[in-house]
Amino acid sequence: MAKKKHKPDFSKPKEEKELNAKKQSQEEMPDFIDKNAQDDAVILEDGTIQADENAHPEDFDYEGLPVVVIAGRPNVGKSTLFNRFLHKRIAITNDQPGVTRDPVEATAILNKKPIHLIDTGGYKLTRDIGTKEAELDDYVVEKSLEMIQKADVVVLLLEAGIITGEDEEFIIKMRPYTKKMIAAVNKTEGGRNEAEAWNYAKYGFSELIFISAEHGDRIQELTDSIVSRCDFSKVKLVSKDRPIKVAILGKPNTGKSTLSNRLTHTENSIVCDYAGTTRDVVEGDFEYAGRKFHVLDTAGIRRKAKVHEDVEYYSVNRAIKTLDECDIAFLLIDAVEGLAEQDKKICSLAFEKGRGIIFVLNKWDLREEQGNKAVKAAREWMNIMFGQMDFAPIIPLSALEGKGIKELLNTALTLNEQLNKKIETSALNNALQDWLERYPPPASKTAHFKIRYMTQVSTNPVNFVIFATKPEVVPEPYITYLKNRIREDLGFDQIPVQLELKGSRQKWENRER
C-alpha cells in the first residue's frame, strides 16, 4: 500500500540552510537597494528593474529618478504621448487647445527603467489681454517653463504641418535647453505629412524623430532616445510600502489646489480665483509623522446640469474616479458659502466605496465668527445636513494660512489606522455574543431568526459579514444596532463600515474547525 503523501506544513520555520542562503543574498545586494523592497523589485546598476511578475514598478517609491518633461504649444498631442508612455489614460486629451493646465506627473517605466514623467500645459501665444483666461494662460506658461528648467530631458513635441508663430517663439525659448532636448514631430502616422515635418530641420535640431502618439508609430525609437540621455546611477528603490492616498474633492473654487500645494510644499497646482482652473488630477507626495502621503488634487465637481463642455465632463469623471484609487477623501466645503447639494452627492459616492471621509471647512479665516461656539455650531449643522455621516470628522482650517493642517493630518492618520484594522474572528464572535445578550434579536411567529457568527471579510474598505438562519427577516433597526456596535466597540468610530447578512445554519465555532 502506497504511503499517503503529507502536505507541507507552512507553519514550521524554514530550514537553517534556506535562511542562511536568504541572509547571504541580502548581504550581497548592492547598497543602493532598500533591503525591505527587494522582494518585489531590484534595480540593477544600469537602472533596469527586475520585478516580480505580480509587482507594478510604477507604483514603487523611488529617489533620484531622471525627470523627463513633454513640452510644446497647445494641441500638438503632449497628453496623448504622456498617456502612451504610461500605457493608461491619466492626462485628459481633447481636440480643444489648452486642455492641460497644471503639470501632470507620474512614474513611467521606459525600457524597464523608471523615470519621472511630466506633461506640461501648452505655450500659448494668442491671448485676450485683460481677461481671466489670459491671466490663467500666463500661469500655465510660467509653470511649464519652470518644469523645463528642472528637467533632465525635454521632449519638444511639434506638429507636422504649417509652422505657427507659437511654434517659432517656443523653439526660440527652448534654445538654452538644446543639450537636453529631443525634438519629436507628432501626427506623422503611416508617413503622413513627413514632407512638411522636415521643415523643422531648418531650426538646427541635431535629431528629429517623426512619431504618432495616438497610433504608436516610432514610439520605441523615441523611448530609446530618452533612455539613452537619462542618468540612472542615482536611482534608489526607497520602499515598497504603499503611501496613504488622499483625494481632495469638492465644488470649484473651494481651495483644493491651495490645500494640495500647502501639503506638498510645492506650487504644482495652479491657484487662481478663476473657478475650474484644475482639469487633470494633479498628484504630489509629502511625509508627515513618519508616514508617506500621496495627494490627488482633483477638478471641482459641479452639478451635471451645469457641465456643458466635454473637457469639464472628463475632468469631473476623472475626479470621481479618484475615489477608486484613494484611501481617504478630503471633502472641501467653503466655510463662508456653506454646504451645497453637490457636497452631499460627493459624500454619498465616497461612503458607498467605503473610503475614509473628512469634512474640511476651508476658508475658516474668512468667517466673522471663529470661536469654539462657531465650530460647535458648524459641527451640529453638518451632522443635521449629512444625517448618517455623523461619525465623519469635521476639521475647520485655512489652507491659505496653513491653520488646522496638523489636526487634519493627525485625523487622516487615525482614519487610515481604522481602515486597515483587522479583528480576529474569535474576538469578533465574543463581542457578537455580548451584543446579542445586551439587546436580544426581536422575535415573532412570522419573523424568527438566529444569528450564528460574524467575520471581517476585508479592510480598506472595512466589510463585515454576519451569518443568520433567515437574513431576509432581520429588521433594519437591528442591523443598524449591530453596525453601531461594530463602529463604537471595535474601534471603527470614524469611518464607514459595511455590514452584510448571509444565510447559514452552521454555528461559527463548528465552522472554524
Short mmCIF file of C-alpha atoms in Angstrom, two decimals:
data_model
loop_
_atom_site.label_atom_id
_atom_site.label_comp_id
_atom_site.label_asym_id
_atom_site.label_seq_id
_atom_site.Cartn_x
_atom_site.Cartn_y
_atom_site.Cartn_z
CA MET A 1 0.00 0.00 0.00
CA ALA A 2 1.40 3.35 -1.07
CA LYS A 3 2.25 5.81 1.64
CA LYS A 4 -0.08 8.76 1.96
CA LYS A 5 1.61 12.00 0.97
CA HIS A 6 1.76 14.62 3.68
CA LYS A 7 1.04 18.23 2.82
CA PRO A 8 3.88 20.62 3.69
CA ASP A 9 3.44 22.40 7.00
CA PHE A 10 3.98 26.08 6.26
CA SER A 11 3.63 26.97 9.92
CA LYS A 12 7.07 25.45 10.63
CA PRO A 13 10.18 27.61 10.28
CA LYS A 14 12.37 27.20 7.18
CA GLU A 15 15.44 25.02 7.33
CA GLU A 16 18.56 26.73 8.59
CA LYS A 17 20.20 26.28 5.19
CA GLU A 18 17.44 28.22 3.41
CA LEU A 19 17.55 31.01 5.96
CA ASN A 20 21.33 31.35 5.65
CA ALA A 21 21.02 31.47 1.86
CA LYS A 22 18.47 34.28 2.07
CA LYS A 23 20.64 36.19 4.55
CA GLN A 24 23.64 35.84 2.24
CA SER A 25 21.66 37.10 -0.76
CA GLN A 26 20.62 40.18 1.25
CA GLU A 27 24.23 40.91 2.20
CA GLU A 28 25.32 40.69 -1.45
CA MET A 29 22.63 43.12 -2.58
CA PRO A 30 24.06 46.47 -3.81
CA ASP A 31 23.96 49.37 -1.32
CA PHE A 32 21.53 51.45 -3.37
CA ILE A 33 18.74 48.89 -3.00
CA ASP A 34 16.48 49.03 0.04
CA LYS A 35 16.64 45.56 1.65
CA ASN A 36 12.93 45.76 2.56
CA ALA A 37 11.93 46.39 -1.06
CA GLN A 38 13.94 43.65 -2.77
CA ASP A 39 11.17 41.03 -2.59
CA ASP A 40 9.16 43.00 -5.14
CA ALA A 41 11.87 44.55 -7.32
CA VAL A 42 15.57 45.07 -7.81
CA ILE A 43 17.22 47.96 -9.65
CA LEU A 44 20.38 46.91 -11.45
CA GLU A 45 23.37 49.20 -11.94
CA ASP A 46 22.13 50.30 -15.39
CA GLY A 47 18.79 51.34 -13.91
CA THR A 48 16.84 48.33 -15.21
CA ILE A 49 14.13 46.98 -12.90
CA GLN A 50 13.84 43.27 -12.24
CA ALA A 51 10.40 42.92 -10.69
CA ASP A 52 8.22 40.10 -9.53
CA GLU A 53 5.56 39.29 -12.13
CA ASN A 54 2.81 40.45 -9.73
CA ALA A 55 4.55 43.72 -8.89
CA HIS A 56 3.82 47.09 -10.50
CA PRO A 57 7.13 49.01 -10.67
CA GLU A 58 5.37 52.29 -11.48
CA ASP A 59 3.76 52.15 -8.00
CA PHE A 60 7.06 51.80 -6.13
CA ASP A 61 8.64 54.67 -4.23
CA TYR A 62 11.90 55.89 -5.81
CA GLU A 63 14.53 58.53 -5.20
CA GLY A 64 16.79 60.17 -7.77
CA LEU A 65 14.62 59.49 -10.82
CA PRO A 66 15.61 61.33 -14.02
CA VAL A 67 12.97 63.97 -14.86
CA VAL A 68 11.55 63.90 -18.40
CA VAL A 69 9.28 66.77 -19.46
CA ILE A 70 6.98 66.82 -22.51
CA ALA A 71 6.65 70.42 -23.79
CA GLY A 72 5.19 72.25 -26.78
CA ARG A 73 2.43 74.55 -27.92
CA PRO A 74 -1.25 73.64 -27.29
CA ASN A 75 -2.92 70.77 -29.12
CA VAL A 76 0.20 69.05 -30.51
CA GLY A 77 -0.54 65.81 -28.62
CA LYS A 78 1.51 66.14 -25.42
CA SER A 79 -1.10 64.47 -23.21
CA THR A 80 -1.63 61.69 -25.76
CA LEU A 81 2.12 60.99 -25.72
CA PHE A 82 2.13 61.13 -21.90
CA ASN A 83 -0.64 58.51 -21.76
CA ARG A 84 1.16 56.42 -24.40
CA PHE A 85 4.28 56.19 -22.23
CA LEU A 86 2.18 55.23 -19.17
CA HIS A 87 0.03 52.71 -21.07
CA LYS A 88 -3.10 54.19 -19.44
CA ARG A 89 -5.23 57.32 -19.60
CA ILE A 90 -4.20 59.78 -16.91
CA ALA A 91 -3.95 63.15 -18.67
CA ILE A 92 -7.17 64.37 -20.30
CA THR A 93 -6.99 64.53 -24.11
CA ASN A 94 -9.31 66.57 -26.31
CA ASP A 95 -9.21 68.41 -29.66
CA GLN A 96 -9.80 71.69 -27.81
CA PRO A 97 -6.48 73.59 -27.44
CA GLY A 98 -5.15 74.25 -23.93
CA VAL A 99 -6.88 71.39 -22.11
CA THR A 100 -3.86 70.68 -19.86
CA ARG A 101 -3.12 73.46 -17.38
CA ASP A 102 -1.39 72.05 -14.32
CA PRO A 103 1.68 69.86 -14.86
CA VAL A 104 0.61 66.21 -14.63
CA GLU A 105 3.28 63.93 -13.15
CA ALA A 106 3.71 60.16 -12.90
CA THR A 107 6.33 57.43 -12.74
CA ALA A 108 6.73 55.78 -16.14
CA ILE A 109 8.68 52.63 -16.96
CA LEU A 110 10.60 53.02 -20.24
CA ASN A 111 12.68 50.04 -21.40
CA LYS A 112 12.24 48.55 -17.89
CA LYS A 113 13.73 51.68 -16.33
CA PRO A 114 11.84 54.15 -14.11
CA ILE A 115 11.60 57.87 -14.97
CA HIS A 116 9.65 60.80 -13.55
CA LEU A 117 7.44 61.92 -16.47
CA ILE A 118 5.77 65.36 -16.59
CA ASP A 119 3.09 66.56 -19.03
CA THR A 120 3.01 70.38 -19.21
CA GLY A 121 0.45 72.91 -20.39
CA GLY A 122 0.86 74.33 -23.90
CA TYR A 123 2.83 77.51 -24.68
CA LYS A 124 0.04 79.84 -25.80
CA LEU A 125 0.95 83.00 -27.75
CA THR A 126 -2.50 84.37 -28.63
CA ARG A 127 -4.38 85.79 -25.62
CA ASP A 128 -7.27 88.12 -24.88
CA ILE A 129 -5.33 90.65 -22.82
CA GLY A 130 -7.03 91.70 -19.59
CA THR A 131 -9.23 88.63 -19.24
CA LYS A 132 -9.10 85.93 -16.55
CA GLU A 133 -8.36 83.39 -19.27
CA ALA A 134 -5.27 85.36 -20.34
CA GLU A 135 -4.12 85.56 -16.73
CA LEU A 136 -4.52 81.79 -16.46
CA ASP A 137 -2.53 81.29 -19.69
CA ASP A 138 0.34 83.27 -18.12
CA TYR A 139 0.28 80.91 -15.13
CA VAL A 140 0.35 77.87 -17.45
CA VAL A 141 3.35 79.16 -19.44
CA GLU A 142 5.21 80.12 -16.25
CA LYS A 143 4.61 76.66 -14.77
CA SER A 144 5.65 74.90 -17.99
CA LEU A 145 8.95 76.84 -18.21
CA GLU A 146 9.62 76.08 -14.54
CA MET A 147 9.28 72.34 -15.22
CA ILE A 148 11.51 72.58 -18.31
CA GLN A 149 14.27 74.22 -16.27
CA LYS A 150 14.38 71.39 -13.72
CA ALA A 151 14.14 68.60 -16.35
CA ASP A 152 16.98 66.23 -17.21
CA VAL A 153 15.46 65.54 -20.64
CA VAL A 154 12.92 67.66 -22.53
CA VAL A 155 10.82 66.18 -25.33
CA LEU A 156 9.90 69.16 -27.54
CA LEU A 157 6.75 67.98 -29.26
CA LEU A 158 5.94 69.62 -32.60
CA GLU A 159 3.10 69.03 -35.04
CA ALA A 160 3.56 68.03 -38.68
CA GLY A 161 2.04 70.77 -40.82
CA ILE A 162 2.29 74.54 -41.14
CA ILE A 163 4.78 76.00 -38.64
CA THR A 164 2.96 78.57 -36.49
CA GLY A 165 4.16 81.69 -34.70
CA GLU A 166 3.71 79.87 -31.40
CA ASP A 167 5.99 77.08 -32.66
CA GLU A 168 8.72 79.55 -33.62
CA GLU A 169 8.51 81.55 -30.39
CA PHE A 170 8.59 78.41 -28.27
CA ILE A 171 11.56 76.99 -30.20
CA ILE A 172 13.44 80.25 -29.53
CA LYS A 173 12.52 79.99 -25.83
CA MET A 174 13.94 76.46 -25.82
CA ARG A 175 17.37 77.43 -27.23
CA PRO A 176 19.08 77.42 -23.77
CA TYR A 177 18.00 73.80 -23.26
CA THR A 178 19.25 72.40 -26.61
CA LYS A 179 21.68 69.94 -24.98
CA LYS A 180 18.92 68.15 -23.05
CA MET A 181 16.25 68.43 -25.75
CA ILE A 182 14.78 65.82 -28.12
CA ALA A 183 12.65 67.16 -30.98
CA ALA A 184 9.74 64.91 -31.96
CA VAL A 185 7.26 65.72 -34.74
CA ASN A 186 3.84 64.25 -33.99
CA LYS A 187 0.92 63.19 -36.22
CA THR A 188 3.04 61.51 -38.92
CA GLU A 189 1.29 58.12 -38.75
CA GLY A 190 2.00 55.92 -41.77
CA GLY A 191 4.36 58.51 -43.26
CA ARG A 192 1.64 61.19 -43.43
CA ASN A 193 2.85 64.81 -43.50
CA GLU A 194 6.54 63.77 -43.39
CA ALA A 195 7.42 66.29 -46.14
CA GLU A 196 6.02 69.14 -44.00
CA ALA A 197 7.67 67.67 -40.89
CA TRP A 198 11.12 68.09 -42.45
CA ASN A 199 10.58 71.89 -42.42
CA TYR A 200 11.59 71.83 -38.73
CA ALA A 201 15.12 70.83 -39.76
CA LYS A 202 15.89 74.50 -40.57
CA TYR A 203 15.93 75.25 -36.82
CA GLY A 204 19.11 73.21 -36.42
CA PHE A 205 17.84 70.28 -34.36
CA SER A 206 20.51 67.59 -34.06
CA GLU A 207 17.82 64.91 -34.21
CA LEU A 208 14.24 64.86 -35.50
CA ILE A 209 12.04 61.86 -34.70
CA PHE A 210 8.76 61.54 -36.59
CA ILE A 211 6.11 59.85 -34.40
CA SER A 212 2.41 59.28 -33.91
CA ALA A 213 1.47 59.45 -30.22
CA GLU A 214 -2.05 58.27 -30.99
CA HIS A 215 -1.12 55.30 -33.21
CA GLY A 216 2.25 54.40 -31.63
CA ASP A 217 4.42 54.92 -34.73
CA ARG A 218 8.17 55.07 -33.84
CA ILE A 219 7.42 55.49 -30.13
CA GLN A 220 10.07 52.86 -29.38
CA GLU A 221 12.68 54.97 -31.22
CA LEU A 222 11.72 57.99 -29.13
CA THR A 223 11.81 55.85 -25.97
CA ASP A 224 15.32 54.62 -26.78
CA SER A 225 16.49 58.20 -27.33
CA ILE A 226 15.02 59.36 -23.98
CA VAL A 227 16.52 56.47 -22.00
CA SER A 228 19.96 56.95 -23.60
CA ARG A 229 20.05 60.53 -22.27
CA CYS A 230 18.98 59.66 -18.71
CA ASP A 231 21.33 59.06 -15.79
CA PHE A 232 20.07 56.17 -13.64
CA SER A 233 23.10 55.98 -11.35
CA LYS A 234 21.32 57.89 -8.55
CA VAL A 235 18.05 55.95 -8.69
CA LYS A 236 17.11 54.21 -5.44
CA LEU A 237 14.17 51.99 -4.65
CA VAL A 238 13.25 53.52 -1.31
CA SER A 239 10.34 51.40 -0.16
CA LYS A 240 7.62 49.04 -1.25
CA ASP A 241 5.30 50.46 1.44
CA ARG A 242 2.20 51.93 -0.10
CA PRO A 243 1.63 55.61 0.78
CA ILE A 244 -1.66 56.85 2.21
CA LYS A 245 -3.59 58.12 -0.81
CA VAL A 246 -5.68 61.23 -0.21
CA ALA A 247 -8.12 62.68 -2.76
CA ILE A 248 -9.06 66.35 -2.38
CA LEU A 249 -12.64 66.74 -3.63
CA GLY A 250 -15.28 69.43 -3.66
CA LYS A 251 -17.01 72.13 -5.68
CA PRO A 252 -14.99 74.52 -7.85
CA ASN A 253 -13.09 77.30 -6.08
CA THR A 254 -13.18 75.85 -2.57
CA GLY A 255 -9.39 75.91 -2.24
CA LYS A 256 -8.47 72.36 -3.27
CA SER A 257 -5.32 73.38 -5.16
CA THR A 258 -4.26 75.73 -2.35
CA LEU A 259 -4.52 72.84 0.13
CA SER A 260 -2.65 70.49 -2.23
CA ASN A 261 0.22 72.98 -2.60
CA ARG A 262 0.28 73.56 1.15
CA LEU A 263 0.55 69.83 1.88
CA THR A 264 3.22 69.07 -0.75
CA HIS A 265 5.18 72.31 -0.16
CA THR A 266 5.11 72.96 -3.93
CA GLU A 267 3.32 75.17 -6.43
CA ASN A 268 2.42 72.26 -8.74
CA SER A 269 -1.28 73.11 -8.79
CA ILE A 270 -2.15 76.46 -10.34
CA VAL A 271 -4.08 78.63 -7.88
CA CYS A 272 -6.35 81.30 -9.34
CA ASP A 273 -9.65 82.99 -8.45
CA TYR A 274 -10.90 81.74 -11.82
CA ALA A 275 -13.23 78.83 -10.96
CA GLY A 276 -12.45 75.49 -12.62
CA THR A 277 -8.71 76.08 -13.03
CA THR A 278 -7.77 72.43 -12.34
CA ARG A 279 -8.75 69.92 -15.01
CA ASP A 280 -6.43 66.93 -14.70
CA VAL A 281 -5.79 65.15 -11.42
CA VAL A 282 -2.58 66.76 -10.11
CA GLU A 283 -0.54 64.40 -7.93
CA GLY A 284 2.05 65.11 -5.26
CA ASP A 285 3.83 63.50 -2.30
CA PHE A 286 4.84 64.50 1.22
CA GLU A 287 5.72 62.96 4.58
CA TYR A 288 4.13 63.57 7.96
CA ALA A 289 4.81 61.82 11.29
CA GLY A 290 6.94 59.21 9.54
CA ARG A 291 4.23 58.25 7.03
CA LYS A 292 4.19 58.93 3.30
CA PHE A 293 1.16 60.55 1.71
CA HIS A 294 0.17 60.73 -1.95
CA VAL A 295 -2.18 63.63 -2.77
CA LEU A 296 -4.67 63.68 -5.66
CA ASP A 297 -5.83 67.25 -6.36
CA THR A 298 -8.99 66.99 -8.46
CA ALA A 299 -11.13 69.24 -10.61
CA GLY A 300 -14.12 70.93 -8.99
CA ILE A 301 -17.30 68.86 -9.28
CA ARG A 302 -20.36 70.82 -10.37
CA ARG A 303 -23.92 69.62 -10.87
CA LYS A 304 -24.38 67.60 -14.07
CA ALA A 305 -26.84 70.15 -15.47
CA LYS A 306 -24.15 72.86 -15.35
CA VAL A 307 -21.48 70.80 -17.13
CA HIS A 308 -21.58 71.68 -20.83
CA GLU A 309 -18.01 71.36 -22.14
CA ASP A 310 -16.52 67.95 -22.99
CA VAL A 311 -13.32 68.86 -21.16
CA GLU A 312 -15.16 69.59 -17.91
CA TYR A 313 -17.15 66.38 -18.33
CA TYR A 314 -13.90 64.37 -18.49
CA SER A 315 -12.44 66.39 -15.60
CA VAL A 316 -15.41 65.63 -13.35
CA ASN A 317 -15.35 61.94 -14.29
CA ARG A 318 -11.62 61.77 -13.56
CA ALA A 319 -12.18 63.47 -10.19
CA ILE A 320 -14.89 60.97 -9.24
CA LYS A 321 -12.67 58.10 -10.38
CA THR A 322 -10.06 59.08 -7.76
CA LEU A 323 -12.44 57.58 -5.19
CA ASP A 324 -11.46 54.17 -6.61
CA GLU A 325 -7.77 54.94 -6.00
CA CYS A 326 -7.73 56.83 -2.70
CA ASP A 327 -7.91 55.72 0.93
CA ILE A 328 -9.26 58.97 2.37
CA ALA A 329 -11.30 61.77 0.81
CA PHE A 330 -10.84 65.35 1.99
CA LEU A 331 -14.22 66.87 1.10
CA LEU A 332 -13.58 70.61 0.94
CA ILE A 333 -16.51 72.85 1.85
CA ASP A 334 -16.40 76.64 1.64
CA ALA A 335 -16.83 77.73 5.29
CA VAL A 336 -18.31 81.06 4.16
CA GLU A 337 -20.73 79.87 1.48
CA GLY A 338 -21.69 76.71 3.36
CA LEU A 339 -22.94 73.36 2.09
CA ALA A 340 -24.32 72.65 -1.36
CA GLU A 341 -26.33 69.77 -2.75
CA GLN A 342 -23.28 68.64 -4.71
CA ASP A 343 -21.35 68.12 -1.46
CA LYS A 344 -23.92 65.53 -0.40
CA LYS A 345 -23.54 63.63 -3.68
CA ILE A 346 -19.74 63.54 -3.43
CA CYS A 347 -20.03 62.36 0.18
CA SER A 348 -22.50 59.65 -0.83
CA LEU A 349 -20.13 58.32 -3.50
CA ALA A 350 -17.23 58.19 -1.04
CA PHE A 351 -19.42 56.44 1.56
CA GLU A 352 -20.59 53.79 -0.93
CA LYS A 353 -16.97 52.94 -1.72
CA GLY A 354 -16.08 52.69 1.97
CA ARG A 355 -13.50 55.49 1.89
CA GLY A 356 -12.47 57.46 4.93
CA ILE A 357 -14.11 60.88 4.75
CA ILE A 358 -13.02 64.12 6.42
CA PHE A 359 -15.20 67.22 6.05
CA VAL A 360 -12.79 70.13 5.64
CA LEU A 361 -14.31 73.55 6.31
CA ASN A 362 -11.83 75.63 4.32
CA LYS A 363 -11.53 79.45 4.38
CA TRP A 364 -12.40 79.39 8.08
CA ASP A 365 -10.26 82.52 8.49
CA LEU A 366 -12.79 84.48 6.38
CA ARG A 367 -15.71 83.81 8.70
CA GLU A 368 -16.88 86.56 11.05
CA GLU A 369 -17.39 84.08 13.91
CA GLN A 370 -14.38 81.85 14.52
CA GLY A 371 -14.51 80.77 18.17
CA ASN A 372 -15.32 77.41 19.75
CA LYS A 373 -19.05 78.19 19.62
CA ALA A 374 -18.82 78.71 15.85
CA VAL A 375 -17.00 75.38 15.44
CA LYS A 376 -19.61 73.60 17.58
CA ALA A 377 -22.48 75.18 15.65
CA ALA A 378 -20.87 74.19 12.33
CA ARG A 379 -20.46 70.59 13.52
CA GLU A 380 -24.10 70.41 14.61
CA TRP A 381 -25.27 71.85 11.29
CA MET A 382 -23.11 69.39 9.32
CA ASN A 383 -24.46 66.45 11.31
CA ILE A 384 -28.01 67.55 10.55
CA MET A 385 -27.33 68.03 6.84
CA PHE A 386 -25.44 64.76 6.36
CA GLY A 387 -27.67 62.59 8.53
CA GLN A 388 -25.96 59.22 8.95
CA MET A 389 -22.47 60.69 8.40
CA ASP A 390 -22.19 61.95 11.99
CA PHE A 391 -19.16 59.66 12.51
CA ALA A 392 -17.05 61.54 9.93
CA PRO A 393 -14.56 64.07 11.40
CA ILE A 394 -15.09 67.79 10.71
CA ILE A 395 -11.98 69.98 10.57
CA PRO A 396 -12.08 73.80 10.22
CA LEU A 397 -8.93 75.16 8.58
CA SER A 398 -7.35 77.79 6.37
CA ALA A 399 -5.33 76.22 3.54
CA LEU A 400 -4.05 79.69 2.61
CA GLU A 401 -2.65 80.44 6.09
CA GLY A 402 -1.84 76.83 7.00
CA LYS A 403 -4.01 76.81 10.12
CA GLY A 404 -5.56 73.45 11.04
CA ILE A 405 -3.25 71.39 8.77
CA LYS A 406 -1.70 69.47 11.67
CA GLU A 407 -5.12 68.47 13.05
CA LEU A 408 -6.21 67.42 9.54
CA LEU A 409 -3.20 65.14 9.04
CA ASN A 410 -3.42 63.64 12.54
CA THR A 411 -7.06 62.82 11.80
CA ALA A 412 -6.07 61.27 8.46
CA LEU A 413 -3.58 59.01 10.24
CA THR A 414 -6.31 57.89 12.66
CA LEU A 415 -8.68 57.11 9.79
CA ASN A 416 -6.00 55.17 7.91
CA GLU A 417 -5.31 53.08 11.02
CA GLN A 418 -9.02 52.24 11.35
CA LEU A 419 -9.34 51.48 7.61
CA ASN A 420 -6.57 48.87 7.86
CA LYS A 421 -7.60 47.37 11.20
CA LYS A 422 -8.32 43.63 11.21
CA ILE A 423 -10.29 41.93 14.01
CA GLU A 424 -9.79 38.20 14.61
CA THR A 425 -12.87 36.04 14.12
CA SER A 426 -12.80 34.70 17.68
CA ALA A 427 -12.71 38.21 19.17
CA LEU A 428 -15.50 39.29 16.81
CA ASN A 429 -17.79 36.49 17.90
CA ASN A 430 -17.13 37.05 21.57
CA ALA A 431 -18.23 40.64 21.00
CA LEU A 432 -21.25 39.45 18.97
CA GLN A 433 -22.44 37.20 21.78
CA ASP A 434 -22.18 40.13 24.19
CA TRP A 435 -24.24 42.35 21.85
CA LEU A 436 -26.91 39.66 21.40
CA GLU A 437 -27.23 39.25 25.18
CA ARG A 438 -27.34 43.00 25.74
CA TYR A 439 -30.06 43.52 23.16
CA PRO A 440 -31.62 40.17 22.08
CA PRO A 441 -32.94 39.97 18.50
CA PRO A 442 -36.67 40.73 18.26
CA ALA A 443 -38.72 37.61 17.61
CA SER A 444 -42.23 36.92 16.42
CA LYS A 445 -44.16 33.96 14.99
CA THR A 446 -43.59 35.18 11.43
CA ALA A 447 -40.04 36.54 11.77
CA HIS A 448 -37.99 34.15 13.87
CA PHE A 449 -34.24 34.00 13.16
CA LYS A 450 -30.95 33.15 14.81
CA ILE A 451 -27.66 34.99 14.36
CA ARG A 452 -24.86 32.43 14.14
CA TYR A 453 -21.48 34.11 13.71
CA MET A 454 -19.63 37.07 12.21
CA THR A 455 -16.40 37.57 10.28
CA GLN A 456 -14.48 40.51 8.82
CA VAL A 457 -14.06 39.92 5.09
CA SER A 458 -11.93 42.94 4.14
CA THR A 459 -10.07 46.02 5.25
CA ASN A 460 -9.96 49.35 3.40
CA PRO A 461 -12.88 49.27 2.79
CA VAL A 462 -13.95 47.67 6.06
CA ASN A 463 -16.58 44.98 5.44
CA PHE A 464 -18.19 42.50 7.83
CA VAL A 465 -20.50 39.57 7.18
CA ILE A 466 -22.98 38.20 9.75
CA PHE A 467 -24.48 34.76 9.12
CA ALA A 468 -28.09 34.22 10.23
CA THR A 469 -30.67 31.50 9.70
CA LYS A 470 -33.10 33.85 7.94
CA PRO A 471 -31.18 37.01 6.97
CA GLU A 472 -34.09 38.37 4.94
CA VAL A 473 -36.29 38.80 8.05
CA VAL A 474 -33.72 40.58 10.24
CA PRO A 475 -35.20 44.07 10.88
CA GLU A 476 -33.26 47.06 9.58
CA PRO A 477 -33.13 48.73 13.03
CA TYR A 478 -31.39 45.65 14.44
CA ILE A 479 -28.83 45.72 11.59
CA THR A 480 -28.22 49.39 12.42
CA TYR A 481 -27.73 48.43 16.07
CA LEU A 482 -25.10 45.83 15.16
CA LYS A 483 -23.35 48.24 12.82
CA ASN A 484 -23.20 50.89 15.56
CA ARG A 485 -21.78 48.34 17.99
CA ILE A 486 -19.07 47.36 15.47
CA ARG A 487 -18.15 51.00 15.00
CA GLU A 488 -18.15 52.00 18.67
CA ASP A 489 -16.90 48.84 20.42
CA LEU A 490 -14.31 47.64 17.92
CA GLY A 491 -12.59 50.92 17.12
CA PHE A 492 -14.14 51.91 13.75
CA ASP A 493 -15.83 55.04 15.05
CA GLN A 494 -14.63 57.48 12.34
CA ILE A 495 -15.01 55.50 9.10
CA PRO A 496 -17.80 53.90 7.04
CA VAL A 497 -18.49 50.26 7.95
CA GLN A 498 -20.30 47.91 5.58
CA LEU A 499 -22.32 45.05 7.08
CA GLU A 500 -23.86 42.23 5.03
CA LEU A 501 -26.14 39.43 6.23
CA LYS A 502 -25.95 35.94 4.72
CA GLY A 503 -27.82 32.71 5.32
CA SER A 504 -26.23 29.96 7.41
CA ARG A 505 -27.34 27.02 9.53
CA GLN A 506 -23.86 26.29 10.89
CA LYS A 507 -22.50 27.74 14.10
CA TRP A 508 -19.29 29.72 13.84
CA GLU A 509 -17.47 27.52 16.38
CA ASN A 510 -18.05 24.47 14.17
CA ARG A 511 -17.18 26.41 11.02
CA GLU A 512 -13.77 27.37 12.41
CA ARG A 513 -12.97 23.66 12.81
#
